[in-house]
XYZ file of C-alpha atoms in Angstrom:
682
model
C -61.568 87.005 210.312
C -64.300 85.021 208.228
C -65.455 86.016 203.693
C -68.359 86.956 199.505
C -70.995 88.526 191.489
C -74.383 86.780 186.203
C -71.169 86.531 184.390
C -71.821 84.884 180.937
C -69.182 82.300 180.013
C -68.003 82.800 176.463
C -67.932 79.742 174.262
C -64.242 80.297 173.509
C -61.898 82.174 175.827
C -62.773 85.078 178.159
C -62.993 88.752 177.576
C -60.475 90.657 179.485
C -60.214 94.224 180.697
C -59.134 95.489 177.243
C -61.684 93.501 175.338
C -59.181 90.898 174.158
C -59.922 87.165 174.149
C -57.346 84.652 175.149
C -58.773 81.116 175.148
C -55.780 79.648 176.863
C -55.415 82.240 179.639
C -58.743 83.902 180.473
C -58.758 87.028 182.590
C -61.356 88.756 184.607
C -62.648 92.219 183.616
C -65.047 92.608 186.555
C -64.430 93.210 190.215
C -63.445 90.287 192.424
C -65.865 87.480 193.057
C -64.770 86.124 196.354
C -66.026 88.830 198.603
C -65.297 91.610 196.285
C -64.447 94.306 198.559
C -62.307 97.018 196.973
C -62.520 99.569 199.843
C -61.805 99.563 203.518
C -64.107 97.463 205.681
C -65.748 99.536 208.376
C -64.410 102.981 207.388
C -66.098 102.834 203.953
C -68.802 100.574 205.115
C -68.091 97.410 202.940
C -69.006 94.104 204.551
C -66.338 91.643 203.891
C -65.367 88.107 204.528
C -62.049 86.582 203.916
C -60.614 83.189 203.323
C -57.131 82.007 204.141
C -55.073 81.343 207.314
C -56.386 84.530 208.721
C -59.951 84.460 209.415
C -63.031 83.464 207.646
C -62.866 83.274 204.001
C -65.648 83.584 201.563
C -66.006 81.035 198.802
C -68.046 82.168 195.855
C -67.609 79.932 192.807
C -68.548 81.222 189.427
C -71.459 79.695 187.614
C -70.836 76.610 185.458
C -71.644 76.563 181.771
C -72.745 73.349 180.182
C -70.592 74.034 177.126
C -67.486 74.511 179.224
C -68.336 71.451 181.306
C -68.694 69.276 178.112
C -65.340 70.693 177.078
C -63.801 69.534 180.264
C -65.174 65.993 179.805
C -64.109 65.917 176.157
C -60.664 66.980 177.161
C -60.638 64.332 179.930
C -61.453 61.592 177.425
C -59.264 62.812 174.631
C -55.609 62.007 174.080
C -53.774 65.100 175.263
C -50.132 66.052 174.884
C -48.221 65.109 178.058
C -46.978 68.220 179.908
C -43.320 68.479 180.427
C -41.826 67.598 183.761
C -41.040 70.565 185.996
C -38.117 72.566 184.858
C -34.642 71.010 184.536
C -32.049 72.193 186.967
C -30.827 75.013 184.763
C -34.314 76.305 184.136
C -36.558 78.568 186.155
C -39.109 76.393 188.201
C -42.494 78.121 187.932
C -45.450 76.940 189.927
C -48.680 78.277 188.296
C -51.929 78.377 190.289
C -55.357 78.801 188.765
C -57.854 80.762 190.819
C -61.355 82.111 190.001
C -61.213 85.305 191.940
C -59.070 88.400 191.989
C -57.099 90.019 194.686
C -58.885 93.042 196.044
C -55.851 94.649 197.634
C -52.232 93.888 198.201
C -52.381 96.257 201.139
C -52.766 93.975 204.245
C -54.842 96.645 206.000
C -57.416 96.938 203.180
C -58.069 93.612 201.456
C -60.587 91.053 202.593
C -60.612 88.504 199.852
C -59.097 85.090 200.495
C -56.814 85.646 197.578
C -55.497 88.778 199.186
C -54.656 86.959 202.406
C -52.749 84.323 200.432
C -50.640 86.977 198.710
C -49.932 88.802 202.057
C -48.731 85.525 203.425
C -46.254 85.088 200.633
C -44.985 88.676 201.021
C -44.989 89.276 204.714
C -44.137 87.234 207.870
C -46.213 86.778 210.962
C -45.027 86.824 214.499
C -47.154 83.704 215.226
C -48.122 81.186 212.627
C -50.051 77.874 212.551
C -49.207 74.245 212.750
C -49.989 71.905 209.753
C -51.549 69.208 211.940
C -54.262 71.075 213.700
C -53.663 74.754 212.969
C -52.613 75.512 216.600
C -50.317 78.465 217.139
C -46.715 77.973 216.303
C -43.559 80.154 216.305
C -43.065 82.543 213.368
C -40.936 85.644 213.803
C -41.313 84.871 217.471
C -39.349 81.877 218.621
C -41.255 81.593 221.880
C -43.261 83.606 224.399
C -44.076 83.861 228.100
C -47.107 85.090 230.025
C -47.268 86.687 233.458
C -49.281 84.799 236.133
C -52.141 87.274 235.872
C -52.218 87.080 232.084
C -51.708 90.838 231.634
C -48.176 90.800 230.193
C -47.086 88.834 227.126
C -43.378 88.818 226.106
C -42.410 87.447 222.756
C -38.745 86.619 221.883
C -38.033 87.643 218.272
C -35.558 85.754 216.149
C -32.410 87.461 215.054
C -30.934 87.702 211.505
C -34.153 88.231 209.603
C -34.037 90.880 206.848
C -36.508 92.680 204.741
C -36.255 91.928 200.966
C -34.411 95.313 200.456
C -31.715 94.191 202.900
C -32.884 96.271 205.886
C -32.981 94.225 209.247
C -36.347 93.167 210.593
C -36.496 93.685 214.307
C -38.949 93.802 217.129
C -39.477 97.485 216.344
C -41.192 96.495 213.012
C -43.508 94.231 214.877
C -44.385 96.825 217.468
C -44.845 99.482 214.735
C -47.390 97.300 212.946
C -49.314 96.351 215.998
C -49.390 100.014 217.262
C -50.898 101.142 213.945
C -53.728 98.676 214.577
C -53.991 99.736 218.281
C -54.204 103.356 217.364
C -57.698 102.715 215.805
C -56.971 103.881 212.183
C -57.926 101.944 209.064
C -55.542 99.129 210.163
C -57.771 98.250 213.076
C -60.737 97.349 210.938
C -59.373 94.053 209.908
C -56.946 93.183 212.778
C -58.179 95.073 215.859
C -60.101 92.034 217.331
C -56.765 90.237 217.908
C -55.558 93.050 220.224
C -58.744 93.332 222.346
C -57.761 94.552 225.864
C -54.229 95.361 224.757
C -53.300 98.840 226.048
C -49.528 99.095 225.209
C -47.143 97.444 222.725
C -43.394 98.020 223.118
C -40.145 96.827 221.689
C -37.720 97.409 224.533
C -34.949 96.077 222.332
C -34.422 94.473 218.906
C -35.500 90.953 219.990
C -38.433 91.473 222.349
C -42.023 92.619 221.913
C -44.087 93.160 225.100
C -47.903 93.386 225.087
C -49.575 94.895 228.212
C -53.297 94.107 228.670
C -55.989 95.590 230.857
C -57.570 92.215 231.221
C -56.718 88.694 229.895
C -57.252 87.955 226.245
C -58.071 84.364 225.556
C -57.163 84.721 221.829
C -53.431 85.238 222.542
C -50.865 84.185 221.437
C -52.873 83.959 218.177
C -51.745 87.044 216.214
C -51.942 86.209 212.483
C -51.144 89.774 211.519
C -48.806 90.495 208.520
C -45.779 92.469 209.741
C -44.961 95.487 207.490
C -41.614 97.286 207.343
C -41.548 100.398 209.472
C -39.015 102.153 207.155
C -41.485 101.891 204.239
C -44.772 102.544 206.137
C -43.760 105.080 208.770
C -44.474 108.078 206.435
C -47.910 106.780 205.427
C -50.723 108.708 207.227
C -54.039 107.159 207.914
C -55.389 108.915 204.865
C -52.527 107.478 202.759
C -53.215 103.947 203.999
C -56.709 104.046 202.712
C -55.379 104.315 199.125
C -51.929 102.708 199.445
C -51.792 99.876 196.881
C -48.635 98.056 198.265
C -47.951 96.974 194.635
C -44.766 96.817 192.619
C -43.725 100.272 191.307
C -41.223 101.293 188.640
C -40.027 97.709 188.335
C -39.246 97.390 192.062
C -40.865 94.493 193.955
C -42.848 95.082 197.116
C -40.703 95.204 200.235
C -41.500 92.236 202.494
C -39.845 89.525 204.590
C -41.873 86.570 203.309
C -40.642 83.608 201.216
C -41.558 85.397 197.953
C -41.568 88.942 196.569
C -44.436 90.377 194.580
C -42.877 91.597 191.247
C -45.974 91.816 189.014
C -49.640 92.248 189.565
C -52.292 94.833 190.520
C -55.532 94.441 192.547
C -58.279 93.378 190.222
C -55.877 92.135 187.689
C -55.538 88.771 186.071
C -51.975 87.679 186.821
C -49.862 87.974 189.937
C -46.237 86.957 189.887
C -43.965 86.349 192.809
C -40.262 85.583 192.781
C -38.580 83.548 195.569
C -36.710 85.354 198.297
C -33.260 83.633 198.256
C -32.474 85.009 201.753
C -35.616 83.783 203.524
C -34.932 82.959 207.123
C -36.745 79.596 206.917
C -34.598 78.616 203.906
C -34.838 79.228 200.195
C -38.043 77.874 198.558
C -37.671 74.946 196.113
C -39.484 76.782 193.355
C -38.224 80.052 191.691
C -41.575 81.737 191.254
C -45.257 81.414 191.926
C -47.748 82.752 189.341
C -51.501 83.073 190.062
C -53.710 83.152 186.987
C -57.386 84.402 187.279
C -60.019 82.461 185.421
C -63.589 83.551 184.875
C -64.893 80.244 186.024
C -63.622 76.892 187.256
C -64.366 74.988 184.012
C -61.761 76.618 181.818
C -59.424 76.494 184.754
C -59.884 72.711 185.051
C -59.256 72.384 181.251
C -56.089 74.462 181.739
C -54.871 72.003 184.319
C -55.540 69.026 181.977
C -53.690 70.733 179.168
C -50.732 71.454 181.460
C -51.188 75.271 181.266
C -51.336 75.530 185.083
C -50.057 73.296 187.830
C -52.742 73.737 190.475
C -56.453 74.428 190.242
C -58.004 75.868 193.377
C -61.652 75.530 194.424
C -63.142 73.254 191.819
C -66.520 71.563 192.125
C -67.007 67.979 193.441
C -68.151 66.971 189.970
C -64.832 68.233 188.602
C -62.889 66.416 191.251
C -64.573 63.274 190.156
C -63.768 64.021 186.475
C -60.132 64.740 187.246
C -59.281 62.129 189.924
C -58.588 59.373 187.479
C -56.696 61.541 184.938
C -53.093 60.617 184.303
C -50.752 63.074 185.940
C -53.387 64.752 188.109
C -54.293 64.423 191.780
C -57.776 65.688 192.663
C -59.390 65.730 196.028
C -61.994 67.234 198.215
C -60.267 68.778 201.241
C -62.040 69.394 204.558
C -63.033 72.996 204.965
C -63.597 74.538 208.411
C -66.274 76.805 207.092
C -69.995 77.168 206.534
C -72.596 78.582 204.195
C -75.645 80.395 205.363
C -78.736 82.247 204.483
C -78.582 85.627 206.285
C -81.421 87.920 207.137
C -81.745 91.645 207.441
C -82.543 91.758 211.158
C -82.743 95.527 211.220
C -80.180 97.798 209.481
C -79.435 100.970 211.290
C -77.279 104.077 210.978
C -74.450 103.251 213.273
C -73.973 106.856 214.291
C -77.604 107.757 215.167
C -79.109 104.292 215.626
C -81.966 105.331 213.212
C -83.295 102.566 210.844
C -81.927 102.534 207.271
C -82.889 100.629 204.239
C -86.195 98.917 203.597
C -85.936 95.513 205.178
C -89.163 93.568 205.680
C -90.283 94.078 209.308
C -91.205 90.439 209.647
C -87.441 89.486 209.544
C -86.810 91.748 212.565
C -88.713 89.112 214.584
C -86.457 86.254 215.691
C -89.569 83.969 216.008
C -90.333 84.537 212.281
C -86.715 83.863 211.320
C -86.431 80.788 213.468
C -89.545 79.265 212.026
C -88.028 79.453 208.574
C -85.258 77.106 209.748
C -87.716 74.261 209.410
C -88.475 75.275 205.805
C -84.999 74.198 204.600
C -84.452 70.666 203.287
C -80.760 70.611 204.022
C -80.344 66.984 202.943
C -81.710 67.868 199.494
C -79.487 71.001 199.328
C -76.352 68.947 200.183
C -77.339 66.270 197.727
C -78.442 68.387 194.786
C -76.667 71.719 195.258
C -73.357 70.527 196.811
C -73.241 67.244 194.917
C -72.981 65.377 198.103
C -69.714 67.047 199.150
C -70.740 68.609 202.401
C -72.813 68.194 205.611
C -75.964 69.937 206.699
C -75.172 72.879 208.990
C -76.656 74.239 212.131
C -74.294 76.781 213.917
C -71.509 79.137 212.930
C -68.780 76.940 214.430
C -68.032 74.010 212.151
C -67.643 70.398 213.393
C -63.907 70.580 212.774
C -63.570 72.555 216.059
C -65.234 70.118 218.369
C -64.104 71.962 221.567
C -66.093 75.036 220.595
C -69.019 73.670 218.626
C -72.461 73.508 220.225
C -75.046 71.058 218.807
C -78.805 71.883 219.110
C -80.770 69.374 221.181
C -82.256 66.651 219.016
C -85.847 67.735 219.580
C -84.995 71.321 218.674
C -82.685 70.837 215.718
C -83.872 72.063 212.413
C -85.424 69.426 210.237
C -87.318 69.864 206.989
C -90.866 70.174 208.388
C -93.131 72.663 206.641
C -95.957 71.798 208.983
C -93.907 72.729 212.006
C -92.594 75.909 210.344
C -96.209 76.838 209.556
C -97.314 76.068 213.106
C -94.526 78.243 214.616
C -95.522 81.032 212.227
C -99.085 80.759 213.414
C -98.076 80.949 217.036
C -96.026 84.029 216.295
C -99.007 85.715 214.702
C -98.077 85.299 211.052
C -101.224 83.420 210.077
C -102.599 82.700 206.643
C -105.301 84.984 205.119
C -108.163 83.860 202.887
C -105.887 83.972 199.929
C -103.429 81.589 201.489
C -100.848 84.266 201.996
C -99.461 84.913 205.436
C -99.916 88.290 207.110
C -98.180 90.251 209.782
C -99.527 89.949 213.357
C -101.566 93.182 212.782
C -103.215 91.536 209.715
C -101.271 93.637 207.142
C -99.608 91.808 204.202
C -96.110 90.555 204.709
C -95.363 91.468 201.154
C -92.715 89.887 198.963
C -89.404 88.908 200.509
C -86.362 89.973 198.437
C -83.820 87.168 198.220
C -80.366 87.709 196.840
C -77.730 85.274 195.509
C -74.263 85.766 194.137
C -74.491 85.311 190.392
C -70.995 83.875 190.014
C -71.750 81.157 192.565
C -74.105 78.419 191.499
C -74.484 76.977 195.002
C -75.676 80.504 196.092
C -78.207 80.775 193.303
C -79.575 77.234 193.597
C -79.831 77.343 197.411
C -81.959 80.555 197.289
C -84.037 79.164 194.447
C -85.008 76.253 196.644
C -85.612 78.554 199.581
C -87.922 80.677 197.448
C -90.080 77.675 196.537
C -90.251 76.432 200.127
C -91.312 79.823 201.350
C -94.068 79.760 198.698
C -95.342 76.522 200.205
C -95.639 78.421 203.513
C -97.680 81.126 201.960
C -94.815 83.625 201.759
C -94.063 85.304 198.445
C -90.442 85.852 197.529
C -88.452 87.004 194.516
C -84.930 86.035 193.791
C -82.328 88.507 192.362
C -78.790 87.479 191.328
C -75.969 89.963 191.246
C -72.284 90.217 191.431
C -70.717 90.029 194.878
C -69.474 93.582 194.877
C -72.925 94.890 194.060
C -74.562 92.713 196.703
C -72.111 94.151 199.212
C -73.610 97.591 198.553
C -77.134 96.300 198.901
C -76.324 94.729 202.269
C -74.573 97.908 203.445
C -77.591 99.963 202.454
C -79.968 97.523 204.272
C -81.971 97.046 200.994
C -82.501 93.336 201.239
C -84.415 90.732 203.132
C -82.139 87.621 202.834
C -79.106 86.566 200.937
C -76.723 83.540 200.710
C -73.034 83.589 201.475
C -70.482 81.666 203.498
C -67.632 82.067 205.985
C -64.351 80.352 206.677
C -63.746 79.968 210.386
C -60.313 80.155 211.782
C -59.158 77.763 214.592
C -59.949 80.153 217.390
C -63.675 81.020 217.291
C -63.270 84.588 218.655
C -63.082 86.295 215.298
C -66.179 84.585 213.825
C -68.065 85.168 217.081
C -67.167 88.930 216.947
C -68.906 89.415 213.652
C -72.238 88.888 215.228
C -71.753 91.584 217.951
C -73.542 94.872 217.836
C -70.375 96.877 217.367
C -69.772 95.069 214.030
C -72.955 96.529 212.400
C -71.811 98.587 209.461
C -68.477 96.755 209.485
C -67.980 92.914 209.456
C -71.567 92.234 210.336
C -73.846 91.627 207.368
C -77.148 90.605 209.101
C -77.201 93.802 211.227
C -77.737 91.513 214.228
C -77.562 92.941 217.755
C -78.196 91.186 221.077
C -76.767 92.656 224.253
C -76.779 89.281 226.031
C -74.759 87.826 223.188
C -72.270 90.812 223.429
C -71.789 90.222 227.183
C -70.996 86.562 226.529
C -68.588 87.566 223.775
C -66.648 89.742 226.187
C -66.703 87.035 228.775
C -65.246 84.371 226.509
C -62.670 86.798 225.142
C -61.232 87.406 228.589
C -61.676 83.867 229.932
C -58.507 82.150 231.216
C -60.130 78.836 231.881
C -60.952 76.905 228.698
C -63.855 75.055 230.097
C -65.426 78.400 231.175
C -64.640 79.896 227.760
C -66.179 76.920 225.944
C -69.407 77.276 227.991
C -69.792 80.899 226.918
C -69.023 80.050 223.276
C -71.645 77.323 223.376
C -74.205 79.637 224.898
C -73.599 82.225 222.208
C -74.315 79.684 219.504
C -77.450 78.729 221.425
C -78.508 82.333 221.347
C -77.740 82.640 217.625
C -79.635 79.392 216.878
C -82.704 80.708 218.677
C -82.503 84.265 217.163
C -81.638 82.890 213.730
C -79.888 85.914 212.060
C -78.328 83.164 210.005
C -79.732 79.815 208.880
C -76.573 77.760 208.500
C -77.107 75.514 205.434
C -73.884 73.574 204.915
C -70.390 72.684 206.089
C -68.713 72.196 202.761
C -65.423 70.981 201.267
C -62.979 72.552 198.848
C -62.029 70.793 195.657
C -58.445 71.043 194.544
C -56.308 69.397 191.903
C -52.669 69.493 190.860
C -50.173 68.131 188.374
C -48.559 65.204 190.235
C -46.212 64.609 187.263
C -44.749 68.037 187.942
C -44.821 68.859 191.613
C -44.807 66.951 194.943
C -44.525 67.407 198.695
C -48.007 69.054 199.292
C -48.924 68.504 202.916
C -52.636 68.790 203.772
C -53.803 71.131 206.562
C -55.241 69.915 208.847
C -53.206 66.750 208.419
C -54.683 64.428 207.390
C -57.765 65.363 205.292
C -57.261 68.967 204.769
C -56.602 71.378 201.878
C -53.311 71.882 199.999
C -53.201 75.658 199.370
C -54.918 78.637 200.805
C -53.991 77.279 204.174
C -53.174 78.922 207.395
C -49.526 79.739 206.636
C -47.128 79.185 203.656
C -45.653 75.745 204.436
C -46.511 74.257 201.024
C -45.079 77.137 199.038
C -41.772 76.643 200.851
C -41.807 72.856 200.583
C -43.370 71.894 197.244
C -40.752 71.001 194.595
C -40.353 69.269 191.234
C -41.169 65.568 191.336
C -37.608 64.610 190.439
C -36.382 66.379 193.622
C -39.122 65.086 196.000
C -37.347 62.390 197.856
C -38.954 62.019 201.273
C -40.117 65.610 201.270
C -37.757 66.490 204.096
C -39.200 63.810 206.294
C -42.863 64.896 205.956
C -44.319 61.452 205.602
C -47.787 62.561 204.844
C -46.798 64.943 202.011
C -48.368 63.906 198.661
C -45.620 62.604 196.370
C -43.140 61.773 199.072
C -41.320 58.498 198.895
C -43.822 55.806 199.921
C -46.815 58.162 199.618
C -48.914 57.994 196.450
C -49.242 61.344 194.701
C -52.904 60.671 194.390
C -53.403 59.901 198.056
C -54.817 62.067 200.802
C -57.532 64.634 200.888
C -60.672 65.020 202.739
C -64.306 63.908 202.083
C -64.784 61.044 199.675
C -65.942 62.609 196.454
C -68.109 59.582 195.822
C -70.186 60.066 198.910
C -73.567 61.354 198.187
C -72.759 62.052 194.512
C -75.384 61.500 191.891
C -72.956 61.378 188.988
C -71.144 58.427 187.519
C -67.347 57.974 187.800
C -65.629 59.142 184.669
C -64.449 56.219 182.623
C -61.738 56.732 180.068
C -63.049 55.557 176.699
C -66.217 57.599 176.782
C -68.859 55.073 177.768
C -69.900 57.228 180.797
C -69.547 60.482 178.951
C -73.273 60.658 178.294
C -74.213 60.090 181.922
C -71.708 62.727 183.125
C -72.826 65.236 180.554
C -76.446 64.665 181.542
C -75.434 65.246 185.109
C -73.719 68.469 184.128
C -76.633 69.574 182.112
C -78.991 68.821 184.972
C -76.844 70.870 187.365
C -76.703 73.821 184.967
C -80.442 73.826 184.541
C -81.352 72.977 188.118
C -82.737 76.457 188.865
C -85.295 76.167 186.068
C -87.116 73.181 187.522
C -89.523 73.120 190.425
C -88.877 71.651 193.772
C -91.229 68.791 192.937
C -89.206 68.092 189.717
C -86.009 67.979 191.734
C -87.149 65.637 194.441
């Protein structure tokens, strides 16, 4: 599936839920910042996006503070204590990961945050998983599978000897139970139903076989990245119970799962999540004893914690922080290729999904695809990539990123969006949105357009700065706009109520495009859709590609769907970005990127690295994975995606302090970017 808060940054430490301040281990006292969905998508109307090997993940990053950034640089240039090597043989080996967003639910049928998906993957197994090289489907609980000639029967062979963490055997019956809960259309179907499109029956004829019967072929199969839950734990939970079931540790007992780790501490919205290894895991015992996730209010204190050795891995840091960390002793920092995109989304017409009656107060101009499309020429994407993304990204155009070349459609060169305010103005004129005597554009009937309400996620500086630019470019077209920043969870409600005109967010797109494509269908309004877009021609093509058995035929339909979206412009795709990561290479080794090479190291599709990372002293050849960072013959600082130097306007950090001033100036500029005008920034 594909995933979305102004939080002041204290000068020292962070204020937690109980008001305490811990400068070393900040916690979060607000709702999650990634997509921040604490209720069921669809049933309770939240619009969610996820990130992880499971769909599209949202990537809000909390706003940077100049003071914290200067602290990062100061720490980088100072003489710091050297962190101890990962635990000796007789000590517990703990791998600590810093993140900037909370888990919204440990219940795999409720959560939608990227962090939630990561926790589910540690706790539960999947029948089908993904390869590290290119994220193609690979065996999980299923060892292999066969398909009937007509594509209507799929038989999966389930491996024997797998047990739940409480000792109960895991069989095909658990898999069929999980899938049937989704197929029954209850709350479980909101997140996972699209994978079982056209499936009419799911059976487990014996302990080692699962059989899916379809009414028509499903092109997505065998992709089934659905967490398998234990029937003996979940069978007594009604649909009503599922909506509030936390799936968290209770009375000191860990959550029952079959994954490589067991959740022993943590609650949704909390600041720390602790997992202990499952010594009986069917793929083999992990090399680390526990994984601890620690939530930070922003990425600056998280980066400082990495430098000080308080954490071992920092997820989702900025390109500027990657640059500051990449030459730091004991640290590997990189920008990994991210198969996702950011966009400006429009309110194309919110409706009551029961009656079809309009809801909210969206500006009627944005219900016109010609108006929306014209605004695509009012975005200087090169400047956005350079200034907002610090050069770590590519200008966007469609909802399928370049990483998936088979599925991506590219607009013809003469139709592609370029920054051309004259062309944007001409297209608006042609559509009837002409300028009045006051220089302000009007509706085709001559009435005022009014002021467009733009929204940005306050914890995400890219979101705020992108919309700040957009507001000013709209002004140059004679369109007034006002920008409001708010926390992601609040913005979710605004979107649900249809009380917006445009907002900025982003999606992570999984290897098969079906899930991402589905979010733009009419049926997803009030659920995973956030632009309220509906086009029957698009829906017909969605059904066509979903049932296609010929890949060329399917790709043609997928390309046509992107062409329709490009013309109708419910989204203006702004960027294909990267994800910054850093880890202590003096402690841990054997991180394999996904995709390999050039990809990311955690929050992947699957749990390969949690199983295979180990203390540096035990690395060896990383079990023969020659591309793993820290393997014999592979530099611990090698690998990663986009070159962090490319397009960057900041100088490389030089130990000794002579570039400190330049870097701080860069950070200060970045923090104050929103306060300057477009002309000042050009």
